[in-house]
Tab-separated table of C-alpha atoms in Angstrom:
chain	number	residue	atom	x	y	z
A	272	UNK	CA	0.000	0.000	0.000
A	273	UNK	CA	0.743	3.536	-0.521
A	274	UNK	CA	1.913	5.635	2.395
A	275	UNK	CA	-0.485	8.257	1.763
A	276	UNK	CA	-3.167	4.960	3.035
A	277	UNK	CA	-1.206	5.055	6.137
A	278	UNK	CA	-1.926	8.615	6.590
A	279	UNK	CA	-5.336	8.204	5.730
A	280	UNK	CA	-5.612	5.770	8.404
A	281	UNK	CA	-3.503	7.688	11.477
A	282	UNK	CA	-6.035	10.698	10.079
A	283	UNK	CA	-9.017	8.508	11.232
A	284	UNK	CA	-7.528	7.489	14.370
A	285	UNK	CA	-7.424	11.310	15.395
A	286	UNK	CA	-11.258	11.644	14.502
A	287	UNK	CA	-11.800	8.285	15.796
A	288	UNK	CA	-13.303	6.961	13.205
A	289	UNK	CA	-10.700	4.134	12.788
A	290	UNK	CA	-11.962	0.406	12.802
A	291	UNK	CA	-10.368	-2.391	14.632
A	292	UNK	CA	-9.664	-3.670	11.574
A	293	UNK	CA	-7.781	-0.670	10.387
A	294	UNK	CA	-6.244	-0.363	13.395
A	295	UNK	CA	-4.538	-3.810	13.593
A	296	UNK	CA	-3.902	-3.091	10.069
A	297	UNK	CA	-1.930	0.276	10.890
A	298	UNK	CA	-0.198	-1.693	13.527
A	299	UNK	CA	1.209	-4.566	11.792
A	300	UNK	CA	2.641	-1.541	8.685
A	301	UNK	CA	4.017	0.720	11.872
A	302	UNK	CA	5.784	-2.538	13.936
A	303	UNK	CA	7.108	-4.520	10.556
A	304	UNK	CA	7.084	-3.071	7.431
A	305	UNK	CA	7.136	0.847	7.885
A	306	UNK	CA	11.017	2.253	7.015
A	307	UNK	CA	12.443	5.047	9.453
A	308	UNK	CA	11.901	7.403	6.452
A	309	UNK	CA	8.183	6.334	6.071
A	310	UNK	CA	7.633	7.118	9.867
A	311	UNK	CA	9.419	10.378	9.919
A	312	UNK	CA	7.167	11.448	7.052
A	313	UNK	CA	4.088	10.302	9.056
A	314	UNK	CA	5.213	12.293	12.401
A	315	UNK	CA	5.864	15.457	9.922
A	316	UNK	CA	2.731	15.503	8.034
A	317	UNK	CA	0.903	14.886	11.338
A	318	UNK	CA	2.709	18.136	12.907
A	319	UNK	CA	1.832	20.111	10.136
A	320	UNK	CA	-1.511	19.099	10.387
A	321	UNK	CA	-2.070	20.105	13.616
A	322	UNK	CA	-4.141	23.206	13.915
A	323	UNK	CA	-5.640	22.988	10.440
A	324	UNK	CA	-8.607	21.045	10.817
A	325	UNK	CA	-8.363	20.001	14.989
A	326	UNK	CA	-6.886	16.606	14.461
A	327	UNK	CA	-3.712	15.536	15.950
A	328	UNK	CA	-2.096	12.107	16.238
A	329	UNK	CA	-2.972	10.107	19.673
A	330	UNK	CA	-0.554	10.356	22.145
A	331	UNK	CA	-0.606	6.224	22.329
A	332	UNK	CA	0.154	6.369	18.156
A	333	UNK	CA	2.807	8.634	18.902
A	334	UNK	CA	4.122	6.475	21.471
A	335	UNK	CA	4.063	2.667	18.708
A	336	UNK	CA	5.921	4.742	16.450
A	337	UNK	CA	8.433	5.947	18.511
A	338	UNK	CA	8.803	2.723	20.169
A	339	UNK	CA	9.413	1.819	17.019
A	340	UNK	CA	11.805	4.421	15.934
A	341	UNK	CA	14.190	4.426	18.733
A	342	UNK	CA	14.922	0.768	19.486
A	343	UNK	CA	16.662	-1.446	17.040
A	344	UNK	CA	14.464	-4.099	15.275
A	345	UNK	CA	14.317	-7.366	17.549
A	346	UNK	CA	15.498	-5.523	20.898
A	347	UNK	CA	13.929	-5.565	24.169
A	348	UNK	CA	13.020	-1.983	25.399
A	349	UNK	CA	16.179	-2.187	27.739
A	350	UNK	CA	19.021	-2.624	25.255
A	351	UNK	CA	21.012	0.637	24.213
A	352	UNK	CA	18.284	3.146	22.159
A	353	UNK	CA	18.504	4.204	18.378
A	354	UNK	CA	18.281	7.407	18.767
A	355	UNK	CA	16.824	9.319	15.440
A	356	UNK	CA	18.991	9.184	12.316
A	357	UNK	CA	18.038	12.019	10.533
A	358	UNK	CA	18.583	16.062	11.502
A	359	UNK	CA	14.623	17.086	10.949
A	360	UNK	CA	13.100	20.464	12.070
A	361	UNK	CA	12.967	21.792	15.594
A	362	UNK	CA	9.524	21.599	15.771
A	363	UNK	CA	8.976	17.950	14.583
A	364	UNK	CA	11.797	16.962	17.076
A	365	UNK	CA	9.970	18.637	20.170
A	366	UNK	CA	6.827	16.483	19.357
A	367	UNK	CA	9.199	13.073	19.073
A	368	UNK	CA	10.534	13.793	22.276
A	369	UNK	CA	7.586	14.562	24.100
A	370	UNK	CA	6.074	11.383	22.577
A	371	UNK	CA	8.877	9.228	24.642
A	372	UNK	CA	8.301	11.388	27.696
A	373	UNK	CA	4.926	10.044	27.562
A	374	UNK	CA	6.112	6.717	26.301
A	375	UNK	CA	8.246	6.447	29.786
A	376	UNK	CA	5.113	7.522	31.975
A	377	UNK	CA	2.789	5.354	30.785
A	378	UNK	CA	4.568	2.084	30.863
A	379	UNK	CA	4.952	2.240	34.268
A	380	UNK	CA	2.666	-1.058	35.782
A	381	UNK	CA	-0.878	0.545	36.949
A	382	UNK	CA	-0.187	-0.972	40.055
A	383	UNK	CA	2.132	0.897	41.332
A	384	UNK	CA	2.717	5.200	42.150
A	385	UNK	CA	3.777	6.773	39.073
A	386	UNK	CA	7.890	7.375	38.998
A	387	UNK	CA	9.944	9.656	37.493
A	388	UNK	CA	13.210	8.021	36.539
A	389	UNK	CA	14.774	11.558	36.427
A	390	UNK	CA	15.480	11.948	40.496
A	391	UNK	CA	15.623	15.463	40.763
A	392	UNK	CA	16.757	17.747	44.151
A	393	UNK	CA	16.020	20.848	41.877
A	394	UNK	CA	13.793	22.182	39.367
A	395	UNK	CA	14.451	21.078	35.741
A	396	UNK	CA	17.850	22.549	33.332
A	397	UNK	CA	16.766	24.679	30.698
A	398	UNK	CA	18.950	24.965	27.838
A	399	UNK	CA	20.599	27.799	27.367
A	400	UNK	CA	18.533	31.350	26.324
A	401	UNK	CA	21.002	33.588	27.536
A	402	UNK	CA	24.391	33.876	26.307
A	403	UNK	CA	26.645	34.911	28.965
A	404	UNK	CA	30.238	35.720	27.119
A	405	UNK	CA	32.008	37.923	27.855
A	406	UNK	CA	34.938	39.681	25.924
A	407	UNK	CA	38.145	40.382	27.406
A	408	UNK	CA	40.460	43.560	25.688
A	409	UNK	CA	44.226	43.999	26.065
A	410	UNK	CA	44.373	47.094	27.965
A	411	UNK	CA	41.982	45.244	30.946
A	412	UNK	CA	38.263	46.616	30.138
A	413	UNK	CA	35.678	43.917	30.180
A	414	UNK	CA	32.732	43.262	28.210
A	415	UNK	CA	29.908	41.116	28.785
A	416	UNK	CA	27.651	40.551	25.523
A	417	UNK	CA	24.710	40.649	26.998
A	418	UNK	CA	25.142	44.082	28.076
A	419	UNK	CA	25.384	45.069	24.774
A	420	UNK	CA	22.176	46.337	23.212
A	421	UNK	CA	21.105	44.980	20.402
A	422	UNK	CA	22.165	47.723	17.284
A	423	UNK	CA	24.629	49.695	20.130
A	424	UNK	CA	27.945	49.828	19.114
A	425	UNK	CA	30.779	50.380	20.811
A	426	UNK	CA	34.575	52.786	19.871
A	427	UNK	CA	36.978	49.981	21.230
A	428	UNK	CA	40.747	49.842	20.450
A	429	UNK	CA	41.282	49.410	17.049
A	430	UNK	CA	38.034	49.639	15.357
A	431	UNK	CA	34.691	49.301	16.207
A	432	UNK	CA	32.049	46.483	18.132
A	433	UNK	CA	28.898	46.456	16.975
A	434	UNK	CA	26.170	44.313	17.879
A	435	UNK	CA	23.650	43.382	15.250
A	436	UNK	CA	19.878	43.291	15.302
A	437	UNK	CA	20.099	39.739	15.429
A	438	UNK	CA	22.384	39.741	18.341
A	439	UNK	CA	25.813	38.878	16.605
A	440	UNK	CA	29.188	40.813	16.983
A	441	UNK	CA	30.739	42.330	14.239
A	442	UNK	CA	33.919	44.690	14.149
A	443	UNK	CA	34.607	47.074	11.623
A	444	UNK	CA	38.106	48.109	10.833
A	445	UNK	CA	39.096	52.083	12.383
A	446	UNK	CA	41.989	52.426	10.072
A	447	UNK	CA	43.132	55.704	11.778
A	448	UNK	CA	43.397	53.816	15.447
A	449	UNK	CA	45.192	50.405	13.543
A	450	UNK	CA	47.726	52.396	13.007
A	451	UNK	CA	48.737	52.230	16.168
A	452	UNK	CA	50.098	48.748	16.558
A	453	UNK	CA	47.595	45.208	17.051
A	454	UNK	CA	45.798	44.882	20.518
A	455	UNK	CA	44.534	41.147	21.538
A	456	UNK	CA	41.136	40.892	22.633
A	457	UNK	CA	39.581	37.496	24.213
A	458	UNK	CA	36.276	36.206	23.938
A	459	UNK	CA	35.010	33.861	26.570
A	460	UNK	CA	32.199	31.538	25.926
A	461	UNK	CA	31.409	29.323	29.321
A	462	UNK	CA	29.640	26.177	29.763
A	463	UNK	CA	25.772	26.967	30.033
A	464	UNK	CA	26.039	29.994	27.357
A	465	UNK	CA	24.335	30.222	23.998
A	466	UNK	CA	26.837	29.433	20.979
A	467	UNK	CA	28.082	33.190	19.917
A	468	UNK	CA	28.789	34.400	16.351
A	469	UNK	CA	31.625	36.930	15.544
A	470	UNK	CA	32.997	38.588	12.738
A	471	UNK	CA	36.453	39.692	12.388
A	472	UNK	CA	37.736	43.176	11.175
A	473	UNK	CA	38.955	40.752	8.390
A	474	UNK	CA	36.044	39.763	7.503
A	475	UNK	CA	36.410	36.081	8.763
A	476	UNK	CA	33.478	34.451	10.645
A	477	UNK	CA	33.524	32.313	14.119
A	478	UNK	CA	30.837	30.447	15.870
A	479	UNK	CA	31.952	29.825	19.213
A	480	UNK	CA	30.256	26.487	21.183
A	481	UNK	CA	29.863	26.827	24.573
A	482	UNK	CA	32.461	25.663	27.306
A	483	UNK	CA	35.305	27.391	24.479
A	484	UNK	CA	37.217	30.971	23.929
A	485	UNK	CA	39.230	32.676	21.560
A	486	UNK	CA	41.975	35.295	21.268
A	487	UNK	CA	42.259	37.491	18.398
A	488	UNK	CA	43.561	40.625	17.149
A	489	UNK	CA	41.262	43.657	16.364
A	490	UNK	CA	43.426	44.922	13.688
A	491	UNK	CA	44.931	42.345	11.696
A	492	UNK	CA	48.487	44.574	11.206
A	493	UNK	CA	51.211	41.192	10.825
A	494	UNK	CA	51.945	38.877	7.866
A	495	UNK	CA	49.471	36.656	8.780
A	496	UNK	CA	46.270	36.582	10.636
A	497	UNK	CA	46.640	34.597	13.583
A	498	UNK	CA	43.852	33.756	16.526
A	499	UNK	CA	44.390	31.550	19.346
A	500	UNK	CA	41.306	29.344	20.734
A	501	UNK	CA	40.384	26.454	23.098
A	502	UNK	CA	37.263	24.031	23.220
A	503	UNK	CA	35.103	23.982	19.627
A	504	UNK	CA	34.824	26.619	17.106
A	505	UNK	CA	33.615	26.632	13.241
A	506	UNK	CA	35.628	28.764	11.097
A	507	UNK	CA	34.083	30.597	7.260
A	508	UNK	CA	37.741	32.284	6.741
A	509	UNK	CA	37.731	35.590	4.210
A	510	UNK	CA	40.204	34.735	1.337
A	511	UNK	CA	43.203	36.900	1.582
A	512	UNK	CA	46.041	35.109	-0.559
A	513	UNK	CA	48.532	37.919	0.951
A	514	UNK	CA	47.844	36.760	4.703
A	515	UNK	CA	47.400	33.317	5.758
A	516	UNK	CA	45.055	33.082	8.139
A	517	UNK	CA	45.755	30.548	11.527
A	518	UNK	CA	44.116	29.088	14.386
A	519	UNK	CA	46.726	27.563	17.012
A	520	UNK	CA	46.205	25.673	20.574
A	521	UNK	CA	49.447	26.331	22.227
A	522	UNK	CA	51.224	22.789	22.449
A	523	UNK	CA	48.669	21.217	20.353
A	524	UNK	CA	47.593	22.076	17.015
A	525	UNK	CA	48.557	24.570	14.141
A	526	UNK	CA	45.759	25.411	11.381
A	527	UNK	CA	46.732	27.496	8.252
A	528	UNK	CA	44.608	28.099	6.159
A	529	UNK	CA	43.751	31.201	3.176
A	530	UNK	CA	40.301	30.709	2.646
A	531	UNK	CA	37.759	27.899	4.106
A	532	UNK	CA	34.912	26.725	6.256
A	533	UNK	CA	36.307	23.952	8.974
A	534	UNK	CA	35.544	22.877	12.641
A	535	UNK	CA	38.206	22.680	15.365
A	536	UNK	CA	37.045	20.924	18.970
A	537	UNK	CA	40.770	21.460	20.902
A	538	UNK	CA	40.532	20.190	24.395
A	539	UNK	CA	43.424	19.496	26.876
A	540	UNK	CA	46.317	17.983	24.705
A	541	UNK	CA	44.232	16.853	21.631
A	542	UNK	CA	42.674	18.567	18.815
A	543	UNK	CA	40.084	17.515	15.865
A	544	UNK	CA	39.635	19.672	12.832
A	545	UNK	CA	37.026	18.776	10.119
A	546	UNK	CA	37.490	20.569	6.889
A	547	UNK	CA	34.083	21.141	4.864
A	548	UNK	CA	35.587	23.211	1.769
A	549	UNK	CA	39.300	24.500	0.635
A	550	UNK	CA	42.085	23.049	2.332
A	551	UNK	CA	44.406	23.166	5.273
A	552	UNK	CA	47.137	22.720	6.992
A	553	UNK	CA	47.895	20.959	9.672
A	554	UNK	CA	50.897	21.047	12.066
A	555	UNK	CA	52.035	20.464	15.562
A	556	UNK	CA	54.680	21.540	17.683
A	557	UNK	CA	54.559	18.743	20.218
A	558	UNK	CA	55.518	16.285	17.644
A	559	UNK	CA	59.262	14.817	18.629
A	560	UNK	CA	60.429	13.553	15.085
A	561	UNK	CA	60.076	16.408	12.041
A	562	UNK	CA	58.065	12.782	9.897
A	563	UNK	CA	54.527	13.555	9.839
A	564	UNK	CA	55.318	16.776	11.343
A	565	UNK	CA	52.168	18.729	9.277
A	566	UNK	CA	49.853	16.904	6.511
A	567	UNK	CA	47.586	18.849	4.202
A	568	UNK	CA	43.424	17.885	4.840
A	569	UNK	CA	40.955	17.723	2.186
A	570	UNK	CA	37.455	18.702	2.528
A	571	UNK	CA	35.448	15.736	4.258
A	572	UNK	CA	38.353	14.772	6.155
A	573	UNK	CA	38.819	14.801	10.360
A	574	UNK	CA	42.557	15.116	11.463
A	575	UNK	CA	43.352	14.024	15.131
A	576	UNK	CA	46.107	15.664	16.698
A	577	UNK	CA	48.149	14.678	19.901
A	578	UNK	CA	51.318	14.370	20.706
A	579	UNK	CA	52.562	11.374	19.288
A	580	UNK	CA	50.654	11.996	15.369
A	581	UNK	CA	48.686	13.363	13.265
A	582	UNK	CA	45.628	10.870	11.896
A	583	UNK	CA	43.930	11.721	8.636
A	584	UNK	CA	40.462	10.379	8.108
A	585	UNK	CA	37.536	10.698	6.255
A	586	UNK	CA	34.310	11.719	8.417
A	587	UNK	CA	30.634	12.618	8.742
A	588	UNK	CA	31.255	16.133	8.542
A	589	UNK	CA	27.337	17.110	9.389
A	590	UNK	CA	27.994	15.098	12.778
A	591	UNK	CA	30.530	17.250	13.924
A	592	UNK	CA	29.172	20.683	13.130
A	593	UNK	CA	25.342	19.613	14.550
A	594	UNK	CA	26.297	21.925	18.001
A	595	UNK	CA	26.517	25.069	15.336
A	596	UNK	CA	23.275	24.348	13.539
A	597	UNK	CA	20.901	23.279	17.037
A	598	UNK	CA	21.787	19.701	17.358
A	599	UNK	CA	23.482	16.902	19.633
A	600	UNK	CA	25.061	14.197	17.054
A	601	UNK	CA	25.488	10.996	18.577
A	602	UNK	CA	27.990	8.595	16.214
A	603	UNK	CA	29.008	5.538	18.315
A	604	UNK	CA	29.982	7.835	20.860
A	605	UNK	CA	30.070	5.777	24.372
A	606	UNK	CA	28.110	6.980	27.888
A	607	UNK	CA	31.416	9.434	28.686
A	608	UNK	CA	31.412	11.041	25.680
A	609	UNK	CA	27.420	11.968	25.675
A	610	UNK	CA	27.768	12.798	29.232
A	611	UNK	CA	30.358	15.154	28.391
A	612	UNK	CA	27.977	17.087	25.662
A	613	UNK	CA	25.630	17.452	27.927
A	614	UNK	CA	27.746	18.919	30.954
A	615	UNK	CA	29.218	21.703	28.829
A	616	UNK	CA	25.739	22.561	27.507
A	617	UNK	CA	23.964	22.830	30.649
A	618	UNK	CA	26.872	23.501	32.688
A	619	UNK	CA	27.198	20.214	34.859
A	620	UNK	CA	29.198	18.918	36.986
A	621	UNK	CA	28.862	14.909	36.004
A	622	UNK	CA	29.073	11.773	38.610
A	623	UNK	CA	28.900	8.910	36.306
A	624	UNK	CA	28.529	5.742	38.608
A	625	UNK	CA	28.590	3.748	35.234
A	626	UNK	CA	32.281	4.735	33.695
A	627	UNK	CA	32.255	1.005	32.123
A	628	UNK	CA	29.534	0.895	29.900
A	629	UNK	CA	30.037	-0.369	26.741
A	630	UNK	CA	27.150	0.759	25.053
A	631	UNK	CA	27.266	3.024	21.839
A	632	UNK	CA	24.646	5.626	21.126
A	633	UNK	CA	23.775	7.330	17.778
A	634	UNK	CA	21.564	9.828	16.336
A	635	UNK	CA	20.029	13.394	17.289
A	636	UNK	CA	18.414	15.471	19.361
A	637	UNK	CA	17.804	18.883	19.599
A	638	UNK	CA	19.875	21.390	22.024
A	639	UNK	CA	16.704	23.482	22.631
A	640	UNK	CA	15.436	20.549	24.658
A	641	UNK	CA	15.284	20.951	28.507
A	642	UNK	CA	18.293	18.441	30.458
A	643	UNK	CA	15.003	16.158	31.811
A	644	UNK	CA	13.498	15.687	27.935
A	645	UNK	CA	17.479	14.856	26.582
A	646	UNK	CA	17.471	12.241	30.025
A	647	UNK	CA	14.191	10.860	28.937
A	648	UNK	CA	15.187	9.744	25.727
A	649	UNK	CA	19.018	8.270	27.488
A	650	UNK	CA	16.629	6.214	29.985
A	651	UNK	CA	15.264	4.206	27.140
A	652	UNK	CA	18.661	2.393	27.595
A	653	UNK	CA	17.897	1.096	31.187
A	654	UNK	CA	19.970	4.405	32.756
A	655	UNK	CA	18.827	6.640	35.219
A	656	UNK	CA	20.009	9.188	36.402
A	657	UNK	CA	19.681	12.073	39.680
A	658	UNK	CA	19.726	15.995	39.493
A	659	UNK	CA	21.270	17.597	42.511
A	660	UNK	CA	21.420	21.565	41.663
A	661	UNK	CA	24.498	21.718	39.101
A	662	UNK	CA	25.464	17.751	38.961
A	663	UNK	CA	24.318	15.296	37.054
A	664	UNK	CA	24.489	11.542	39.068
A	665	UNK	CA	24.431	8.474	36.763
A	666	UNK	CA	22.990	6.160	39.067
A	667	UNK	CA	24.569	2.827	39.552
């Protein structure tokens, strides 16, 4: 049958005016025949339904299909989850989540006192609204962004700081005041804080994740442009073939580069950079034989620095820029490394009482989602977890 008969028949349900023939019928197509791209078209269609003529899709519909959707074919509701393969709209996402929120509630026995697996001291963990960076000049002064109104701009230094009407920083080049030599500014983006979006008197463009920082000149005045950063940034560099433009972590990783669009994520003594168009450059210091010391990356590719090599490898590049464009990416990443997403989004401090499990989680999920929603979806697995103010307990 045609999906479209499908829709026909989760469009009855909502008027209830399905029969129990239908019903077993819709069933049967949702549990063993319907692809993940036939049920994501059902869940949209359904969303964008909503409103127009009063139906919407039963909470208990919502609840087969995303049974169905997050758990592997053949699995038990307690083996690792499958989380959603596909970036899809905000919106949709909200109403998939929501639909395993209520998939968690009501399969609790009748029996007993309903439980919320999400032990919580404290009220829920938004995610972030505000963005609380704040920038850092060479001659002392302080800035915090949000303190800057929206269309103000500010005589700094150097040139100019302007925030837009969409709340992103842009300088402008004061050509009289670069004359007097380069000044380094800093721009601090902590754990908890909205991702920020700069431009450079250059021209070049920075999205800053949360938990990272960067150090940059206001007026580019040396043979190359050169910015210093720690924790994840993505890079759309303004071609200048007279000044290379670079991106070090002191000890770690070296990035030149004339013109591109790439990711770096440098934290402690390793560094991945994902290159989505030109190429680059990389190098590092800490290597102890000159072999291997730098290796040119094509777009597509990931290189891992440490201290020991450089590894070249091809990569899902979407995966690792989902932070800039709304979205946690889950690709075999283990417990740790999801835990570790979610502590420098919502600013946690994380007590994982399971630091040797094996499992491997994939897929999506929306950063606009509240810390209890994002838990919601992890307890599909068989975790659970506590909330004490700022920490996050993985219970044993």
């Amino acid at each position: 049958m045609h999906i479209s008969y499908y829709k026909n028949l989760i469009h009855k349900w909502g008027r209830q005016l399905i029969s129990e023939q239908e019903k077993g019928e819709l069933f049967t197509w949702i549990n063993e025949e319907a692809t993940d791209d036939e049920l994501l078209d059902i869940m949209q269609y359904e969303y964008m339904q909503e409103g127009s003529d009063g139906s919407v899709m039963p909470v208990d519909m919502q609840e087969r299909i995303m049974k169905r959707i997050f758990l592997a074919t053949g699995q038990q509701v307690k083996t690792a989850p499958r989380l959603w393969s596909k970036r899809i709209a905000w919106a949709a996402a909200a109403v998939f989540v929501m639909a395993i929120a209520g998939y968690i509630a009501l399969m609790q026995p009748p029996a007993k006192p309903a439980v919320n697996h999400v032990a919580s001291a404290t009220a829920d963990i938004t995610a972030p609204i505000l963005n609380r960076a704040v920038i850092t000049m060479g001659n002392g002064q302080t800035v915090y962004v949000d303190s800057i109104q929206k269309g103000q701009v500010l005589q700094i230094p150097g040139g100019v700081l302007r925030k837009s009407r969409e709340g992103d920083l842009e300088y402008t080049l004061d050509k009289q005041a670069a004359a007097a030599g380069t000044m380094l500014s800093t721009l601090s983006n902590p754990s908890g804080s909205k991702v920020i979006h700069i431009k450079l008197t250059d021209g070049s463009v920075v999205w800053l994740n949360a938990g990272s920082s960067i150090t940059y000149p206001v007026v580019f005045n040396e043979s190359s442009r050169k910015v210093s950063m720690s924790g994840e940034a993505y890079f759309d560099i303004a071609h200048d073939k007279e000044k290379p433009f670079i991106v070090y972590k002191k000890g770690v990783v070296n990035i030149e580069v004339l013109g591109t669009r790439f990711n770096v994520a440098a934290y402690q003594q390793q560094a991945k950079v994902t290159l989505l168009e030109g190429s680059v450059k990389i190098s590092a210091d800490s290597l102890q034989s000159q072999k291997g010391k730098f290796k040119m990356l094509k777009p597509g590719q990931q290189a891992v620095v440490n201290k020991e090599e450089i590894q070249l490898a091809g990569t899902d590049v979407a995966q690792q820029v989902a932070w800039k464009e709304g979205f946690f990416s889950f690709k075999n990443d283990d417990l740790s490394s999801v835990l570790s997403q979610l502590a420098v989004w919502y600013d946690l401090e994380i007590i994982n009482h399971k630091s040797d499990d094996k499992r491997l989680f994939n897929g999506e999920l929306s950063r606009s989602l509240s810390l209890k929603q994002v838990l919601a979806v992890l307890e599909e697995s068989n975790l659970s977890f506590k909330i004490e103010g700022k920490k996050l307990i993985v219970m044993p």
